[in-house]
Short mmCIF file of C-alpha atoms in Angstrom, two decimals:
data_model
loop_
_atom_site.label_atom_id
_atom_site.label_comp_id
_atom_site.label_asym_id
_atom_site.label_seq_id
_atom_site.Cartn_x
_atom_site.Cartn_y
_atom_site.Cartn_z
CA UNK A 7 56.35 136.23 93.52
CA UNK A 8 59.33 135.11 91.69
CA UNK A 9 59.28 132.09 89.75
CA UNK A 10 61.96 129.85 88.29
CA UNK A 11 62.01 126.56 86.29
CA UNK A 12 63.71 123.60 88.91
CA UNK A 13 64.73 120.40 87.83
CA UNK A 14 63.44 117.67 89.05
CA UNK A 15 64.55 115.09 87.51
CA UNK A 16 66.35 113.33 84.65
CA UNK A 17 66.79 110.30 82.96
CA UNK A 18 68.68 108.51 79.52
CA UNK A 19 67.75 105.82 77.08
CA UNK A 20 70.39 104.33 74.62
CA UNK A 21 69.84 101.47 72.24
CA UNK A 22 71.40 98.00 72.81
CA UNK A 23 73.23 98.48 69.28
CA UNK A 24 77.13 99.19 69.96
CA UNK A 25 78.92 100.01 66.56
CA UNK A 26 82.48 100.37 67.34
CA UNK A 27 85.35 102.44 65.40
CA UNK A 28 87.01 98.92 64.18
CA UNK A 29 83.15 97.60 63.26
CA UNK A 30 83.60 100.83 61.11
CA UNK A 31 87.17 100.28 60.05
CA UNK A 32 86.35 97.23 58.61
CA UNK A 33 84.33 98.28 55.98
CA UNK A 34 85.27 102.31 55.64
CA UNK A 35 88.83 104.35 54.74
CA UNK A 36 90.00 104.65 58.08
CA UNK A 37 90.84 103.58 61.73
CA UNK A 38 90.52 103.79 65.71
CA UNK A 39 93.57 105.89 66.42
CA UNK A 40 92.38 108.30 63.32
CA UNK A 41 88.51 108.48 64.72
CA UNK A 42 89.99 109.16 68.14
CA UNK A 43 92.73 111.56 67.76
CA UNK A 44 90.50 113.40 65.91
CA UNK A 45 87.47 113.88 67.91
CA UNK A 46 87.67 111.73 70.78
CA UNK A 47 85.48 108.86 69.77
CA UNK A 48 85.46 105.28 70.20
CA UNK A 49 82.19 103.94 69.93
CA UNK A 50 78.47 104.54 69.00
CA UNK A 51 75.00 103.78 70.02
CA UNK A 52 72.67 102.72 66.45
CA UNK A 53 68.93 102.59 66.72
CA UNK A 54 67.49 99.10 65.50
CA UNK A 55 65.56 98.87 62.68
CA UNK A 56 61.98 99.49 63.83
CA UNK A 57 63.48 101.91 66.87
CA UNK A 58 61.83 105.39 66.09
CA UNK A 59 63.06 108.53 67.49
CA UNK A 60 59.35 108.67 69.83
CA UNK A 61 60.78 104.90 71.03
CA UNK A 62 64.01 106.54 72.22
CA UNK A 63 62.21 109.55 73.68
CA UNK A 64 59.57 108.28 75.69
CA UNK A 65 62.11 105.74 77.22
CA UNK A 66 63.90 108.63 78.39
CA UNK A 67 61.26 110.89 79.58
CA UNK A 68 59.52 108.07 81.52
CA UNK A 69 63.48 107.41 83.41
CA UNK A 70 62.77 111.23 84.54
CA UNK A 71 59.20 111.32 85.31
CA UNK A 72 60.21 108.02 87.51
CA UNK A 73 63.35 109.86 89.07
CA UNK A 74 60.81 113.32 89.87
CA UNK A 75 58.11 110.28 91.27
CA UNK A 76 55.20 111.54 88.79
CA UNK A 77 53.88 110.34 85.70
CA UNK A 78 52.72 111.87 82.55
CA UNK A 79 49.20 112.78 84.32
CA UNK A 80 51.03 115.61 85.91
CA UNK A 81 52.71 117.46 82.79
CA UNK A 82 51.27 119.92 80.93
CA UNK A 83 54.14 121.03 78.66
CA UNK A 84 56.38 119.03 76.22
CA UNK A 85 59.17 120.06 73.99
CA UNK A 86 61.16 117.66 72.28
CA UNK A 87 64.26 118.82 70.62
CA UNK A 88 65.05 116.11 67.17
CA UNK A 89 66.25 116.70 63.82
CA UNK A 90 64.58 113.78 63.26
CA UNK A 91 61.48 113.17 63.25
CA UNK A 92 59.15 110.50 63.26
CA UNK A 93 57.78 111.35 60.56
CA UNK A 94 57.43 115.10 58.21
CA UNK A 95 54.24 115.09 60.89
CA UNK A 96 52.40 115.92 63.80
CA UNK A 97 55.24 116.86 65.78
CA UNK A 98 57.06 113.86 67.09
CA UNK A 99 55.88 115.26 70.73
CA UNK A 100 52.57 114.37 70.18
CA UNK A 101 53.34 110.63 69.81
CA UNK A 102 55.15 111.15 73.42
CA UNK A 103 52.59 113.29 74.94
CA UNK A 104 49.89 109.59 74.16
CA UNK A 105 52.28 107.00 75.13
CA UNK A 106 53.19 108.92 78.33
CA UNK A 107 49.36 109.21 79.15
CA UNK A 108 49.63 113.32 79.42
CA UNK A 109 45.70 114.26 78.16
CA UNK A 110 45.79 118.32 78.42
CA UNK A 111 48.46 120.92 78.21
CA UNK A 112 50.48 120.60 74.95
CA UNK A 113 53.48 118.76 73.21
CA UNK A 114 55.65 120.47 70.42
CA UNK A 115 59.38 119.45 68.82
CA UNK A 116 61.94 122.32 68.24
CA UNK A 117 65.12 122.10 65.21
CA UNK A 118 67.75 123.64 65.80
CA UNK A 119 69.63 120.26 65.33
CA UNK A 120 72.61 119.94 68.04
CA UNK A 121 71.99 122.91 69.44
CA UNK A 122 68.19 121.70 69.71
CA UNK A 123 68.22 120.58 73.77
CA UNK A 124 69.42 124.45 74.46
CA UNK A 125 66.29 125.73 72.75
CA UNK A 126 64.16 123.34 74.17
CA UNK A 127 65.39 124.26 77.58
CA UNK A 128 64.91 127.69 76.89
CA UNK A 129 61.29 127.67 75.73
CA UNK A 130 59.85 125.87 78.68
CA UNK A 131 61.73 128.23 80.96
CA UNK A 132 60.28 130.64 79.53
CA UNK A 133 57.05 129.24 79.86
CA UNK A 134 57.21 128.21 83.58
CA UNK A 135 57.85 131.51 84.74
CA UNK A 136 55.47 133.38 82.99
CA UNK A 137 52.53 131.11 84.60
CA UNK A 138 51.91 129.14 81.10
CA UNK A 139 52.86 125.73 82.41
CA UNK A 140 53.28 124.26 86.35
CA UNK A 141 55.19 120.75 84.67
CA UNK A 142 57.47 120.59 82.18
CA UNK A 143 59.15 117.96 80.30
CA UNK A 144 61.93 119.09 78.03
CA UNK A 145 63.37 116.12 76.00
CA UNK A 146 66.12 115.76 73.45
CA UNK A 147 66.55 112.95 71.12
CA UNK A 148 67.60 111.95 68.25
CA UNK A 149 68.32 108.63 65.07
CA UNK A 150 70.49 110.48 63.28
CA UNK A 151 71.74 107.14 61.96
CA UNK A 152 68.59 107.45 59.78
CA UNK A 153 70.29 110.61 57.66
CA UNK A 154 73.99 109.29 57.34
CA UNK A 155 75.40 108.41 54.10
CA UNK A 156 77.00 105.23 55.27
CA UNK A 157 80.15 105.22 52.85
CA UNK A 158 80.75 109.18 53.83
CA UNK A 159 83.76 108.66 55.80
CA UNK A 160 83.82 112.22 57.06
CA UNK A 161 80.65 112.20 58.61
CA UNK A 162 79.59 108.59 59.20
CA UNK A 163 82.12 108.19 62.21
CA UNK A 164 80.93 111.22 63.92
CA UNK A 165 77.53 110.62 65.58
CA UNK A 166 75.16 108.04 67.43
CA UNK A 167 71.31 107.90 68.77
CA UNK A 168 70.04 108.38 71.47
CA UNK A 169 67.73 110.67 74.22
CA UNK A 170 67.84 112.35 77.13
CA UNK A 171 64.95 113.84 79.43
CA UNK A 172 64.60 116.32 81.95
CA UNK A 173 61.04 117.32 83.88
CA UNK A 174 61.21 120.78 85.33
CA UNK A 175 58.56 122.26 88.36
CA UNK A 176 57.72 126.58 88.38
CA UNK A 177 58.55 127.34 92.11
CA UNK A 178 59.21 129.81 93.80
CA UNK A 179 62.67 131.54 93.54
CA UNK A 180 65.22 134.07 94.91
CA UNK A 181 69.07 134.95 93.96
CA UNK A 182 70.28 131.90 95.55
CA UNK A 183 67.84 129.66 94.11
CA UNK A 184 67.50 125.67 92.75
CA UNK A 185 66.75 126.31 88.79
CA UNK A 186 67.14 127.62 85.37
CA UNK A 187 69.40 130.64 85.97
CA UNK A 188 69.64 132.80 82.46
CA UNK A 189 69.73 130.85 78.59
CA UNK A 190 71.04 132.65 75.70
CA UNK A 191 69.91 131.48 71.93
CA UNK A 192 71.76 132.37 68.61
CA UNK A 193 72.28 131.91 64.91
CA UNK A 194 73.58 133.63 61.67
CA UNK A 195 71.41 131.29 58.51
CA UNK A 196 74.52 132.86 56.43
CA UNK A 197 76.53 129.38 57.42
CA UNK A 198 73.54 127.51 56.63
CA UNK A 199 76.42 125.08 53.68
CA UNK A 200 78.79 124.21 55.95
CA UNK A 201 76.53 122.03 58.00
CA UNK A 202 73.21 120.71 56.57
CA UNK A 203 71.21 117.51 55.40
CA UNK A 204 70.67 117.22 51.49
CA UNK A 205 66.80 116.66 51.41
CA UNK A 206 63.11 117.64 53.05
CA UNK A 207 59.78 117.52 51.86
CA UNK A 208 59.95 121.30 49.53
CA UNK A 209 63.21 120.75 48.10
CA UNK A 210 63.74 116.92 47.24
CA UNK A 211 61.24 115.02 48.52
CA UNK A 212 63.77 112.93 49.71
CA UNK A 213 65.24 112.25 53.78
CA UNK A 214 68.56 113.78 52.47
CA UNK A 215 72.16 112.77 54.01
CA UNK A 216 74.13 115.30 56.45
CA UNK A 217 76.84 117.06 54.28
CA UNK A 218 79.29 118.72 56.67
CA UNK A 219 82.56 121.10 56.33
CA UNK A 220 84.29 120.46 59.36
CA UNK A 221 87.14 121.94 59.14
CA UNK A 222 84.89 125.32 59.24
CA UNK A 223 82.16 124.33 61.53
CA UNK A 224 85.00 123.74 64.41
CA UNK A 225 85.87 127.41 63.82
CA UNK A 226 82.41 128.80 64.71
CA UNK A 227 81.95 126.61 67.24
CA UNK A 228 85.21 127.58 69.14
CA UNK A 229 83.87 130.96 68.62
CA UNK A 230 81.09 131.36 69.29
CA UNK A 231 80.17 128.95 72.14
CA UNK A 232 82.98 131.20 73.82
CA UNK A 233 81.24 133.70 72.89
CA UNK A 234 77.85 132.15 74.64
CA UNK A 235 79.38 131.52 77.55
CA UNK A 236 80.63 134.71 78.48
CA UNK A 237 77.80 135.65 77.69
CA UNK A 238 76.02 133.63 80.83
CA UNK A 239 78.01 133.74 82.87
CA UNK A 240 78.34 137.66 82.46
CA UNK A 241 74.85 137.38 82.95
CA UNK A 242 74.74 136.20 86.48
CA UNK A 243 77.70 138.38 87.58
CA UNK A 244 80.54 135.04 87.53
CA UNK A 245 83.00 133.56 85.73
CA UNK A 246 84.41 130.29 84.82
CA UNK A 247 85.85 129.98 87.97
CA UNK A 248 82.54 130.21 90.16
CA UNK A 249 81.51 127.14 87.41
CA UNK A 250 81.17 123.45 88.92
CA UNK A 251 80.25 121.60 85.74
CA UNK A 252 80.87 122.12 81.72
CA UNK A 253 78.05 120.00 80.39
CA UNK A 254 78.95 120.16 76.61
CA UNK A 255 77.32 119.65 73.52
CA UNK A 256 79.76 116.42 73.63
CA UNK A 257 81.05 116.80 68.94
CA UNK A 258 84.94 116.86 69.36
CA UNK A 259 87.14 116.74 72.37
CA UNK A 260 89.38 119.18 70.77
CA UNK A 261 86.16 121.88 71.35
CA UNK A 262 85.51 120.62 74.51
CA UNK A 263 88.63 121.33 75.79
CA UNK A 264 89.08 124.64 74.35
CA UNK A 265 85.49 126.11 75.95
CA UNK A 266 86.93 123.69 79.12
CA UNK A 267 90.37 125.78 78.61
CA UNK A 268 88.88 129.83 77.95
CA UNK A 269 86.73 128.83 81.24
CA UNK A 270 89.68 127.84 83.33
CA UNK A 271 88.51 124.69 84.40
CA UNK A 272 89.82 121.70 85.61
CA UNK A 273 89.37 118.83 82.52
CA UNK A 274 88.28 116.86 85.77
CA UNK A 275 85.29 119.18 86.53
CA UNK A 276 84.28 118.47 82.07
CA UNK A 277 81.21 116.29 81.74
CA UNK A 278 82.82 114.38 78.76
CA UNK A 279 81.02 111.05 77.09
CA UNK A 280 81.76 111.46 73.64
CA UNK A 281 83.95 108.51 73.91
CA UNK A 282 81.12 105.92 73.83
CA UNK A 283 78.24 107.89 72.57
CA UNK A 284 79.99 110.38 69.67
CA UNK A 285 77.52 113.06 68.85
CA UNK A 286 74.13 112.69 69.69
CA UNK A 287 73.33 116.12 68.69
CA UNK A 288 70.04 117.13 70.46
CA UNK A 289 70.58 115.00 72.75
CA UNK A 290 73.86 114.85 73.96
CA UNK A 291 73.77 117.84 77.02
CA UNK A 292 70.83 115.29 78.46
CA UNK A 293 72.90 112.03 78.33
CA UNK A 294 76.14 113.76 80.08
CA UNK A 295 73.74 115.03 82.49
CA UNK A 296 72.13 112.04 83.15
CA UNK A 297 74.80 110.26 83.54
CA UNK A 298 77.09 112.73 85.79
CA UNK A 299 74.05 112.99 87.72
CA UNK A 300 73.31 109.18 87.95
CA UNK A 301 76.84 108.50 89.35
CA UNK A 302 76.84 111.53 91.94
CA UNK A 303 79.34 114.20 90.31
CA UNK A 304 76.29 116.63 89.46
CA UNK A 305 74.94 117.43 93.58
CA UNK A 306 72.25 120.17 94.50
CA UNK A 307 73.39 123.51 94.47
CA UNK A 308 75.85 123.03 92.05
CA UNK A 309 76.58 125.32 89.14
CA UNK A 310 75.86 123.70 85.38
CA UNK A 311 76.80 125.07 82.19
CA UNK A 312 75.53 124.16 79.12
CA UNK A 313 76.91 124.70 75.50
CA UNK A 314 75.98 123.88 71.97
CA UNK A 315 76.84 124.62 68.10
CA UNK A 316 74.81 122.69 65.79
CA UNK A 317 73.52 123.00 61.99
CA UNK A 318 71.33 126.56 60.95
CA UNK A 319 73.78 127.73 62.60
CA UNK A 320 72.17 127.80 66.02
CA UNK A 321 74.19 128.16 69.28
CA UNK A 322 73.51 129.09 72.42
CA UNK A 323 74.51 128.07 76.37
CA UNK A 324 72.30 127.58 79.78
CA UNK A 325 73.47 127.70 83.19
CA UNK A 326 70.89 126.13 85.71
CA UNK A 327 71.49 125.85 89.58
CA UNK A 328 71.14 122.57 90.24
#
């Protein structure tokens, strides 16, 4: 019997504090118009003092579990995608595990930066298909505000904080069954220096700040994301016209538009939250998913294509029949 990973609940959480472009422009050499034209971002959420990545993750996870009609007791696997863990170790996922009351199975972090949610989803999907777990929680959670240089207008305007989560069950599945159809992961460490954080336990002993060559990241994103999307479609014998929804990583509205055009999707078939969320790294896809499910756009049976690129470089895509 073939097993498939079916989504049974989703949830998200955003910190209360909203930071607008105008607020940043009051202390940086930038403007609302400049940021919007180049990125599509209008505002972002920033975690409160003392509000940790694990706090965001737990809030999103609880909402996803509630919508699935489950509790932490029902879980036997948590995979948390984050580049901003609470501590160097242990894994932030184990803190989430304890707070959710999950006492069996395993919980661990995955670090693939903005691609992290796709990597975490692939990991959970493999475990459920192989029978290593029955019910799993995939979380993307970030407090990127803690690794930004708030004097660097080229990077600090781009990012925000947040978390999103999916609950998945292993269920029998045929060709037309709901669930994760395929995942496709890639990385190329030769591009390390175009997007990285200049700190870490083994290098400086400090957290460090995000560094980015924006134009080169943009170029690589359009190239590799287009390849990943085509790979996902080909693996399932589909074309862009078969896709109901594109849920991309929310990094830059121009990148999102380029991928949508490559798929020949109408703009209204792409879920875009970057204007209000900015780039929340591993949290951006599940945040966008939860919004589109919550407002009724994504319905059971819809084909949903997700894609992301992040530091490493890492990139990937996943196709799900909702």
